[in-house]
Amino acid sequence: MPTDDIKPTRAGLLIVRRRFALAERVHRLLSMKLDGMMLELVRLTDQAARERQELEKKYAGAREMVAVAAMMEGATGVLLAALSVEANPTYTTGHRNIFGVRLPDLEPVMVRKTLDQRGYGILGTSSVIDDAADAYEELLEAIIATAELEGGVKHLLDDIEKTRRRVNALEFKIIPELTEARRFIENQRDEMERQEWTRLRRIKKIKAKRTGGL
Amino acid sequence: MPAPGVTSPSCIYACTRFRVRRTTLLPREEYLRIMQMDIPGVIGYLSRREDYRQMVLDLAHDFSGAQLIEEAVNRNLAQSFQHAIAIVQGNLQTLTREYLNRWDIANVMAILRGTAHDIPRRQIRDLLIPAGELEGTTLEHLLDLAACNRIVEELQGWRLYPVLAEHHRDLGEARAFAQVENELYRQYYADLLGLAATGYSGLQELIAYLRFEIDITNMRNLLRLHCAEEACDIATIDRTMIPGGRIPVALFRRLYGIETEGEFVSVFLETDIAPVLAQAVRELRQDPEFASVDAAELIWQRWHRRRRPVHEVEMAVTRVRLHQLEGLSRRHPFSVLPVLAYLERKKYEVANLRAIARGKAYGLSPERIWQYIVL
């Protein structure tokens, strides 16, 4: 029921008071959630920034290793080793709950492989291929970790925005409106009480006059 | 047929031709010049050289930059090796074919893997270097076949067919080609060592050289296995080590289990690898004091930290190995050794040009690229 439709009665006042108490409680909880999410965001952002730096380092390292591999084995040799991969790396998706926000939880699958799992023959390749494979496996892990953290930051930011809008709506719209409505109803009820009291006194006076006349 | 102990004229002719060919390979000064060029400069340089011109012109429509250089030098390598097979005759040809068989292994495995994983035919074709016994037309024919079983059947005339067929049959649909590949290489070395009984001139020296190469390959692969995150079992070591080297496989098995420095160093010093490694590091670091014990400790440092060999040291060992082969070929001028010395030198000329092109394409410094050049 909108605030405007509430009648200035005792029942109306009770409704408004109940709503006001609820709005204040929700506002306090959402403010606490917002603070918590902000703290989590700061923590996640720091972690994501560190992870991103690590990713950039690993990318540069992987590029260098593949350059060395291409120098020693040729692009042909590197491609042949790449063709040997029999199980493609992937990841599983899950969620973890932070203040009611579902943050992505990614788990690498078949990213780190043993020499046997990589598929190329050890006698037909050199250690530089192992190094390049290691570097790219580390890079893939870093990409998945960064994606998880940056996805988490994005989700958290979206939710912070949503929560902030709710807190602001409560703080600047709903609670002031309810306060206004409560004041209005109380004023109205005071006015009605005064009118009633005046009316009763007048009736009393009329009754007294009539009794005196008889 | 010439009498035993008498060198045949065809052998003298072939060895002389290979010695002359050896002089046409790029000298150190040319590499220093190429190092100063950018990639278009290298392409221009190669297109002015008689041996590379045609390949560069033929491939310029389809490739560019470092890829063009790599494809051109690979094609040149294939042509040079095919030409080498055509020049030599009789026993020398048998041996040369046997030696170049490793290129066939690489080509056959590329075709099998490409077919199993549905890689476009054109992409596989670009990966093939027909420098072995299987010619370009045979490889093209294999590429047209749709299933791995058909490819294996078509290879019935190939010298490694029995090994391929046996292991491919055992695998079924498992697609574990690594095992097949390892077995093919093991058989390749076994066949080469088996030539010892034929009594060709210079073969004993070649076998000694091959056994040394096997030792180095085994040691390198043992380090690779040890660096893996999961410890491998003895069966994996047996499957991966090439038998026939001077160092018995049992010693590598023993070495794999050692975790104390003293024991590792003493066992490593028992092998013939230590002095060669010491020589390689001496040349690499310009340090005349570097001894075999230092080399053993260097390996131990990598070993106990589970780190792979340093690439620069690997390249330095390759240089020492090649110098040894050349020294042998000079001591036995009319034998299989000058042929193989040329084939190895040619292989590294191509590898050097490829390393320069790829290094420049990735923006590596000339000093860094120079570490990977084998002279």
PDB file of N, CA and C in Angstrom, chain A residues 63-68 70-77 79-80 83-86 112 114-116 118-131 134, chain B residues 70 74 110 113 117 119 123 127 175-178 181-182 185-186 220-221 224-225 229-230 239-240 242 308 311 314-315 351 354-355 358-359 362 364 368-369 372:
ATOM      1  N   ARG A  63      55.781 -16.132 -23.662  1.00  0.00           N
ATOM      2  CA  ARG A  63      56.164 -15.652 -25.005  1.00  0.00           C
ATOM      3  C   ARG A  63      57.654 -15.905 -25.243  1.00  0.00           C
ATOM      4  N   GLU A  64      58.438 -15.650 -24.198  1.00  0.00           N
ATOM      5  CA  GLU A  64      59.874 -15.842 -24.348  1.00  0.00           C
ATOM      6  C   GLU A  64      60.203 -17.321 -24.521  1.00  0.00           C
ATOM      7  N   MET A  65      59.521 -18.166 -23.726  1.00  0.00           N
ATOM      8  CA  MET A  65      59.787 -19.597 -23.827  1.00  0.00           C
ATOM      9  C   MET A  65      59.384 -20.146 -25.186  1.00  0.00           C
ATOM     10  N   VAL A  66      58.259 -19.648 -25.699  1.00  0.00           N
ATOM     11  CA  VAL A  66      57.835 -20.159 -27.015  1.00  0.00           C
ATOM     12  C   VAL A  66      58.762 -19.609 -28.104  1.00  0.00           C
ATOM     13  N   ALA A  67      59.333 -18.415 -27.855  1.00  0.00           N
ATOM     14  CA  ALA A  67      60.307 -17.866 -28.812  1.00  0.00           C
ATOM     15  C   ALA A  67      61.549 -18.754 -28.841  1.00  0.00           C
ATOM     16  N   VAL A  68      62.008 -19.134 -27.635  1.00  0.00           N
ATOM     17  CA  VAL A  68      63.189 -20.000 -27.554  1.00  0.00           C
ATOM     18  C   VAL A  68      62.879 -21.366 -28.179  1.00  0.00           C
ATOM     19  N   ALA A  70      60.672 -21.969 -30.512  1.00  0.00           N
ATOM     20  CA  ALA A  70      60.603 -21.806 -31.975  1.00  0.00           C
ATOM     21  C   ALA A  70      61.998 -21.661 -32.556  1.00  0.00           C
ATOM     22  N   MET A  71      62.913 -21.060 -31.779  1.00  0.00           N
ATOM     23  CA  MET A  71      64.287 -20.930 -32.276  1.00  0.00           C
ATOM     24  C   MET A  71      64.974 -22.289 -32.331  1.00  0.00           C
ATOM     25  N   MET A  72      64.804 -23.069 -31.260  1.00  0.00           N
ATOM     26  CA  MET A  72      65.534 -24.338 -31.191  1.00  0.00           C
ATOM     27  C   MET A  72      64.856 -25.453 -31.978  1.00  0.00           C
ATOM     28  N   GLU A  73      63.543 -25.487 -31.941  1.00  0.00           N
ATOM     29  CA  GLU A  73      62.834 -26.605 -32.588  1.00  0.00           C
ATOM     30  C   GLU A  73      62.129 -26.169 -33.866  1.00  0.00           C
ATOM     31  N   GLY A  74      62.062 -24.868 -34.085  1.00  0.00           N
ATOM     32  CA  GLY A  74      61.325 -24.368 -35.229  1.00  0.00           C
ATOM     33  C   GLY A  74      59.844 -24.308 -34.916  1.00  0.00           C
ATOM     34  N   ALA A  75      59.134 -23.417 -35.649  1.00  0.00           N
ATOM     35  CA  ALA A  75      57.685 -23.335 -35.432  1.00  0.00           C
ATOM     36  C   ALA A  75      57.062 -24.695 -35.740  1.00  0.00           C
ATOM     37  N   THR A  76      57.687 -25.411 -36.687  1.00  0.00           N
ATOM     38  CA  THR A  76      57.193 -26.734 -37.063  1.00  0.00           C
ATOM     39  C   THR A  76      57.235 -27.684 -35.862  1.00  0.00           C
ATOM     40  N   GLY A  77      58.372 -27.694 -35.171  1.00  0.00           N
ATOM     41  CA  GLY A  77      58.527 -28.566 -34.006  1.00  0.00           C
ATOM     42  C   GLY A  77      57.551 -28.213 -32.902  1.00  0.00           C
ATOM     43  N   LEU A  79      54.679 -26.669 -33.290  1.00  0.00           N
ATOM     44  CA  LEU A  79      53.322 -27.036 -33.738  1.00  0.00           C
ATOM     45  C   LEU A  79      53.088 -28.539 -33.634  1.00  0.00           C
ATOM     46  N   LEU A  80      54.133 -29.299 -33.975  1.00  0.00           N
ATOM     47  CA  LEU A  80      54.005 -30.764 -33.881  1.00  0.00           C
ATOM     48  C   LEU A  80      53.753 -31.189 -32.437  1.00  0.00           C
ATOM     49  N   LEU A  83      50.273 -30.267 -31.576  1.00  0.00           N
ATOM     50  CA  LEU A  83      49.303 -31.198 -32.189  1.00  0.00           C
ATOM     51  C   LEU A  83      49.145 -32.471 -31.358  1.00  0.00           C
ATOM     52  N   SER A  84      50.171 -32.771 -30.573  1.00  0.00           N
ATOM     53  CA  SER A  84      50.160 -34.033 -29.826  1.00  0.00           C
ATOM     54  C   SER A  84      49.223 -34.007 -28.633  1.00  0.00           C
ATOM     55  N   VAL A  85      48.771 -32.818 -28.250  1.00  0.00           N
ATOM     56  CA  VAL A  85      47.928 -32.713 -27.055  1.00  0.00           C
ATOM     57  C   VAL A  85      46.660 -33.547 -27.240  1.00  0.00           C
ATOM     58  N   GLU A  86      46.439 -34.474 -26.309  1.00  0.00           N
ATOM     59  CA  GLU A  86      45.298 -35.379 -26.461  1.00  0.00           C
ATOM     60  C   GLU A  86      44.120 -35.006 -25.573  1.00  0.00           C
ATOM     61  N   ARG A 112      47.457 -28.463 -15.710  1.00  0.00           N
ATOM     62  CA  ARG A 112      48.791 -28.986 -15.370  1.00  0.00           C
ATOM     63  C   ARG A 112      48.842 -30.452 -15.770  1.00  0.00           C
ATOM     64  N   THR A 114      51.255 -34.065 -16.699  1.00  0.00           N
ATOM     65  CA  THR A 114      52.543 -34.746 -16.575  1.00  0.00           C
ATOM     66  C   THR A 114      53.101 -34.919 -17.989  1.00  0.00           C
ATOM     67  N   LEU A 115      54.348 -35.347 -18.055  1.00  0.00           N
ATOM     68  CA  LEU A 115      54.966 -35.543 -19.374  1.00  0.00           C
ATOM     69  C   LEU A 115      54.158 -36.537 -20.209  1.00  0.00           C
ATOM     70  N   ASP A 116      53.655 -37.569 -19.554  1.00  0.00           N
ATOM     71  CA  ASP A 116      52.872 -38.594 -20.259  1.00  0.00           C
ATOM     72  C   ASP A 116      51.575 -38.005 -20.804  1.00  0.00           C
ATOM     73  N   ARG A 118      50.936 -35.015 -21.678  1.00  0.00           N
ATOM     74  CA  ARG A 118      51.068 -33.982 -22.715  1.00  0.00           C
ATOM     75  C   ARG A 118      50.970 -34.559 -24.122  1.00  0.00           C
ATOM     76  N   GLY A 119      51.281 -35.788 -24.268  1.00  0.00           N
ATOM     77  CA  GLY A 119      51.018 -36.437 -25.555  1.00  0.00           C
ATOM     78  C   GLY A 119      52.191 -36.496 -26.506  1.00  0.00           C
ATOM     79  N   TYR A 120      53.207 -35.660 -26.315  1.00  0.00           N
ATOM     80  CA  TYR A 120      54.330 -35.748 -27.254  1.00  0.00           C
ATOM     81  C   TYR A 120      55.357 -36.755 -26.741  1.00  0.00           C
ATOM     82  N   GLY A 121      56.111 -37.316 -27.658  1.00  0.00           N
ATOM     83  CA  GLY A 121      57.110 -38.308 -27.278  1.00  0.00           C
ATOM     84  C   GLY A 121      58.334 -37.606 -26.717  1.00  0.00           C
ATOM     85  N   ILE A 122      58.876 -38.153 -25.657  1.00  0.00           N
ATOM     86  CA  ILE A 122      60.021 -37.497 -25.013  1.00  0.00           C
ATOM     87  C   ILE A 122      61.272 -37.629 -25.887  1.00  0.00           C
ATOM     88  N   LEU A 123      61.331 -38.678 -26.683  1.00  0.00           N
ATOM     89  CA  LEU A 123      62.534 -38.877 -27.501  1.00  0.00           C
ATOM     90  C   LEU A 123      62.529 -38.020 -28.771  1.00  0.00           C
ATOM     91  N   GLY A 124      61.367 -37.570 -29.165  1.00  0.00           N
ATOM     92  CA  GLY A 124      61.296 -36.768 -30.394  1.00  0.00           C
ATOM     93  C   GLY A 124      61.336 -35.273 -30.128  1.00  0.00           C
ATOM     94  N   THR A 125      61.442 -34.884 -28.861  1.00  0.00           N
ATOM     95  CA  THR A 125      61.421 -33.457 -28.522  1.00  0.00           C
ATOM     96  C   THR A 125      62.574 -33.140 -27.573  1.00  0.00           C
ATOM     97  N   SER A 126      62.768 -31.854 -27.319  1.00  0.00           N
ATOM     98  CA  SER A 126      63.823 -31.489 -26.369  1.00  0.00           C
ATOM     99  C   SER A 126      63.205 -30.786 -25.166  1.00  0.00           C
ATOM    100  N   SER A 127      64.063 -30.471 -24.184  1.00  0.00           N
ATOM    101  CA  SER A 127      63.548 -29.902 -22.932  1.00  0.00           C
ATOM    102  C   SER A 127      62.922 -28.527 -23.142  1.00  0.00           C
ATOM    103  N   VAL A 128      63.267 -27.891 -24.248  1.00  0.00           N
ATOM    104  CA  VAL A 128      62.717 -26.556 -24.487  1.00  0.00           C
ATOM    105  C   VAL A 128      61.203 -26.630 -24.714  1.00  0.00           C
ATOM    106  N   ILE A 129      60.739 -27.748 -25.247  1.00  0.00           N
ATOM    107  CA  ILE A 129      59.298 -27.940 -25.436  1.00  0.00           C
ATOM    108  C   ILE A 129      58.630 -28.105 -24.067  1.00  0.00           C
ATOM    109  N   ASP A 130      59.313 -28.825 -23.160  1.00  0.00           N
ATOM    110  CA  ASP A 130      58.777 -28.968 -21.791  1.00  0.00           C
ATOM    111  C   ASP A 130      58.657 -27.595 -21.139  1.00  0.00           C
ATOM    112  N   ASP A 131      59.713 -26.791 -21.314  1.00  0.00           N
ATOM    113  CA  ASP A 131      59.701 -25.457 -20.692  1.00  0.00           C
ATOM    114  C   ASP A 131      58.567 -24.599 -21.251  1.00  0.00           C
ATOM    115  N   ASP A 134      55.333 -25.946 -19.887  1.00  0.00           N
ATOM    116  CA  ASP A 134      55.204 -25.520 -18.476  1.00  0.00           C
ATOM    117  C   ASP A 134      54.753 -24.068 -18.404  1.00  0.00           C
TER     118      ASP A 134
ATOM    119  N   GLU B  70      61.676 -19.902 -42.420  1.00  0.00           N
ATOM    120  CA  GLU B  70      61.669 -21.262 -41.871  1.00  0.00           C
ATOM    121  C   GLU B  70      61.246 -22.287 -42.919  1.00  0.00           C
ATOM    122  N   ASN B  74      63.688 -25.166 -44.382  1.00  0.00           N
ATOM    123  CA  ASN B  74      63.246 -26.564 -44.221  1.00  0.00           C
ATOM    124  C   ASN B  74      63.228 -27.276 -45.572  1.00  0.00           C
ATOM    125  N   ALA B 110      53.584 -36.874 -37.465  1.00  0.00           N
ATOM    126  CA  ALA B 110      52.785 -35.660 -37.719  1.00  0.00           C
ATOM    127  C   ALA B 110      51.517 -36.028 -38.492  1.00  0.00           C
ATOM    128  N   ARG B 113      49.121 -38.027 -36.124  1.00  0.00           N
ATOM    129  CA  ARG B 113      48.481 -37.151 -35.124  1.00  0.00           C
ATOM    130  C   ARG B 113      47.481 -36.214 -35.788  1.00  0.00           C
ATOM    131  N   HIS B 117      43.488 -36.214 -35.002  1.00  0.00           N
ATOM    132  CA  HIS B 117      42.867 -35.039 -34.381  1.00  0.00           C
ATOM    133  C   HIS B 117      42.141 -34.154 -35.396  1.00  0.00           C
ATOM    134  N   ILE B 119      43.102 -32.476 -38.025  1.00  0.00           N
ATOM    135  CA  ILE B 119      43.763 -31.204 -38.365  1.00  0.00           C
ATOM    136  C   ILE B 119      43.672 -31.037 -39.880  1.00  0.00           C
ATOM    137  N   GLN B 123      47.499 -27.746 -43.164  1.00  0.00           N
ATOM    138  CA  GLN B 123      48.305 -27.421 -41.981  1.00  0.00           C
ATOM    139  C   GLN B 123      49.334 -28.528 -41.705  1.00  0.00           C
ATOM    140  N   LEU B 127      53.852 -28.872 -42.076  1.00  0.00           N
ATOM    141  CA  LEU B 127      54.727 -29.337 -40.995  1.00  0.00           C
ATOM    142  C   LEU B 127      55.717 -30.409 -41.463  1.00  0.00           C
ATOM    143  N   ARG B 175      44.969 -43.541 -28.882  1.00  0.00           N
ATOM    144  CA  ARG B 175      45.611 -42.337 -29.433  1.00  0.00           C
ATOM    145  C   ARG B 175      46.840 -41.897 -28.655  1.00  0.00           C
ATOM    146  N   ALA B 176      47.444 -42.832 -27.905  1.00  0.00           N
ATOM    147  CA  ALA B 176      48.644 -42.445 -27.155  1.00  0.00           C
ATOM    148  C   ALA B 176      49.850 -42.571 -28.082  1.00  0.00           C
ATOM    149  N   PHE B 177      50.016 -41.539 -28.913  1.00  0.00           N
ATOM    150  CA  PHE B 177      51.056 -41.610 -29.933  1.00  0.00           C
ATOM    151  C   PHE B 177      52.456 -41.448 -29.362  1.00  0.00           C
ATOM    152  N   ALA B 178      52.547 -40.857 -28.160  1.00  0.00           N
ATOM    153  CA  ALA B 178      53.870 -40.624 -27.569  1.00  0.00           C
ATOM    154  C   ALA B 178      54.631 -41.937 -27.424  1.00  0.00           C
ATOM    155  N   GLU B 181      55.823 -43.120 -30.744  1.00  0.00           N
ATOM    156  CA  GLU B 181      56.944 -42.288 -31.189  1.00  0.00           C
ATOM    157  C   GLU B 181      58.234 -42.696 -30.472  1.00  0.00           C
ATOM    158  N   ASN B 182      58.133 -42.871 -29.157  1.00  0.00           N
ATOM    159  CA  ASN B 182      59.323 -43.270 -28.390  1.00  0.00           C
ATOM    160  C   ASN B 182      59.871 -44.606 -28.887  1.00  0.00           C
ATOM    161  N   TYR B 185      61.740 -44.198 -32.170  1.00  0.00           N
ATOM    162  CA  TYR B 185      63.089 -43.639 -32.004  1.00  0.00           C
ATOM    163  C   TYR B 185      64.042 -44.663 -31.393  1.00  0.00           C
ATOM    164  N   ARG B 186      63.527 -45.449 -30.464  1.00  0.00           N
ATOM    165  CA  ARG B 186      64.386 -46.480 -29.858  1.00  0.00           C
ATOM    166  C   ARG B 186      64.815 -47.493 -30.922  1.00  0.00           C
ATOM    167  N   ARG B 220      69.851 -36.150 -20.702  1.00  0.00           N
ATOM    168  CA  ARG B 220      68.950 -34.988 -20.839  1.00  0.00           C
ATOM    169  C   ARG B 220      67.506 -35.399 -20.522  1.00  0.00           C
ATOM    170  N   ASN B 221      67.123 -36.557 -21.050  1.00  0.00           N
ATOM    171  CA  ASN B 221      65.747 -37.010 -20.819  1.00  0.00           C
ATOM    172  C   ASN B 221      65.519 -37.435 -19.375  1.00  0.00           C
ATOM    173  N   ARG B 224      64.799 -34.392 -17.585  1.00  0.00           N
ATOM    174  CA  ARG B 224      63.424 -33.966 -17.898  1.00  0.00           C
ATOM    175  C   ARG B 224      62.416 -34.758 -17.073  1.00  0.00           C
ATOM    176  N   LEU B 225      62.660 -36.068 -16.978  1.00  0.00           N
ATOM    177  CA  LEU B 225      61.741 -36.914 -16.194  1.00  0.00           C
ATOM    178  C   LEU B 225      61.798 -36.530 -14.722  1.00  0.00           C
ATOM    179  N   GLU B 229      56.542 -32.924 -12.280  1.00  0.00           N
ATOM    180  CA  GLU B 229      55.959 -32.771 -10.943  1.00  0.00           C
ATOM    181  C   GLU B 229      55.717 -34.115 -10.258  1.00  0.00           C
ATOM    182  N   GLU B 230      55.274 -35.075 -11.072  1.00  0.00           N
ATOM    183  CA  GLU B 230      55.016 -36.401 -10.486  1.00  0.00           C
ATOM    184  C   GLU B 230      56.199 -37.314 -10.769  1.00  0.00           C
ATOM    185  N   ARG B 239      61.183 -47.296 -20.579  1.00  0.00           N
ATOM    186  CA  ARG B 239      60.540 -47.005 -21.871  1.00  0.00           C
ATOM    187  C   ARG B 239      61.189 -45.810 -22.552  1.00  0.00           C
ATOM    188  N   THR B 240      61.744 -44.901 -21.757  1.00  0.00           N
ATOM    189  CA  THR B 240      62.232 -43.639 -22.298  1.00  0.00           C
ATOM    190  C   THR B 240      63.720 -43.672 -22.637  1.00  0.00           C
ATOM    191  N   ILE B 242      67.201 -44.835 -24.151  1.00  0.00           N
ATOM    192  CA  ILE B 242      67.579 -45.562 -25.368  1.00  0.00           C
ATOM    193  C   ILE B 242      68.696 -46.531 -25.002  1.00  0.00           C
ATOM    194  N   ARG B 308      65.143 -28.049 -15.202  1.00  0.00           N
ATOM    195  CA  ARG B 308      65.643 -28.663 -16.435  1.00  0.00           C
ATOM    196  C   ARG B 308      67.016 -28.094 -16.794  1.00  0.00           C
ATOM    197  N   HIS B 311      69.348 -24.176 -21.451  1.00  0.00           N
ATOM    198  CA  HIS B 311      69.382 -24.369 -22.906  1.00  0.00           C
ATOM    199  C   HIS B 311      70.748 -24.011 -23.493  1.00  0.00           C
ATOM    200  N   GLU B 314      72.979 -26.837 -23.080  1.00  0.00           N
ATOM    201  CA  GLU B 314      72.614 -27.891 -24.048  1.00  0.00           C
ATOM    202  C   GLU B 314      73.212 -27.588 -25.414  1.00  0.00           C
ATOM    203  N   MET B 315      73.102 -26.306 -25.820  1.00  0.00           N
ATOM    204  CA  MET B 315      73.637 -25.918 -27.127  1.00  0.00           C
ATOM    205  C   MET B 315      75.162 -26.070 -27.137  1.00  0.00           C
ATOM    206  N   ALA B 351      69.076 -24.918 -38.761  1.00  0.00           N
ATOM    207  CA  ALA B 351      68.598 -24.577 -37.411  1.00  0.00           C
ATOM    208  C   ALA B 351      69.054 -23.175 -37.026  1.00  0.00           C
ATOM    209  N   ARG B 354      67.009 -20.566 -38.904  1.00  0.00           N
ATOM    210  CA  ARG B 354      65.666 -20.563 -38.316  1.00  0.00           C
ATOM    211  C   ARG B 354      65.685 -19.850 -36.960  1.00  0.00           C
ATOM    212  N   ALA B 355      66.740 -20.132 -36.188  1.00  0.00           N
ATOM    213  CA  ALA B 355      66.837 -19.497 -34.860  1.00  0.00           C
ATOM    214  C   ALA B 355      66.964 -17.986 -35.017  1.00  0.00           C
ATOM    215  N   ARG B 358      63.471 -16.639 -36.190  1.00  0.00           N
ATOM    216  CA  ARG B 358      62.462 -16.691 -35.116  1.00  0.00           C
ATOM    217  C   ARG B 358      62.829 -15.741 -33.972  1.00  0.00           C
ATOM    218  N   GLY B 359      64.114 -15.710 -33.646  1.00  0.00           N
ATOM    219  CA  GLY B 359      64.561 -14.813 -32.579  1.00  0.00           C
ATOM    220  C   GLY B 359      64.275 -13.367 -32.922  1.00  0.00           C
ATOM    221  N   TYR B 362      60.567 -12.572 -32.702  1.00  0.00           N
ATOM    222  CA  TYR B 362      60.083 -12.397 -31.336  1.00  0.00           C
ATOM    223  C   TYR B 362      60.770 -11.233 -30.623  1.00  0.00           C
ATOM    224  N   LEU B 364      63.976 -10.824 -29.810  1.00  0.00           N
ATOM    225  CA  LEU B 364      65.044 -11.131 -28.854  1.00  0.00           C
ATOM    226  C   LEU B 364      66.320 -10.391 -29.256  1.00  0.00           C
ATOM    227  N   ARG B 368      71.277 -12.682 -27.209  1.00  0.00           N
ATOM    228  CA  ARG B 368      70.473 -13.838 -26.782  1.00  0.00           C
ATOM    229  C   ARG B 368      70.359 -14.842 -27.923  1.00  0.00           C
ATOM    230  N   ILE B 369      70.124 -14.352 -29.132  1.00  0.00           N
ATOM    231  CA  ILE B 369      69.988 -15.266 -30.293  1.00  0.00           C
ATOM    232  C   ILE B 369      71.307 -16.008 -30.509  1.00  0.00           C
ATOM    233  N   TYR B 372      72.122 -19.412 -29.178  1.00  0.00           N
ATOM    234  CA  TYR B 372      71.485 -20.611 -29.748  1.00  0.00           C
ATOM    235  C   TYR B 372      72.060 -20.998 -31.107  1.00  0.00           C
TER     236      TYR B 372
END
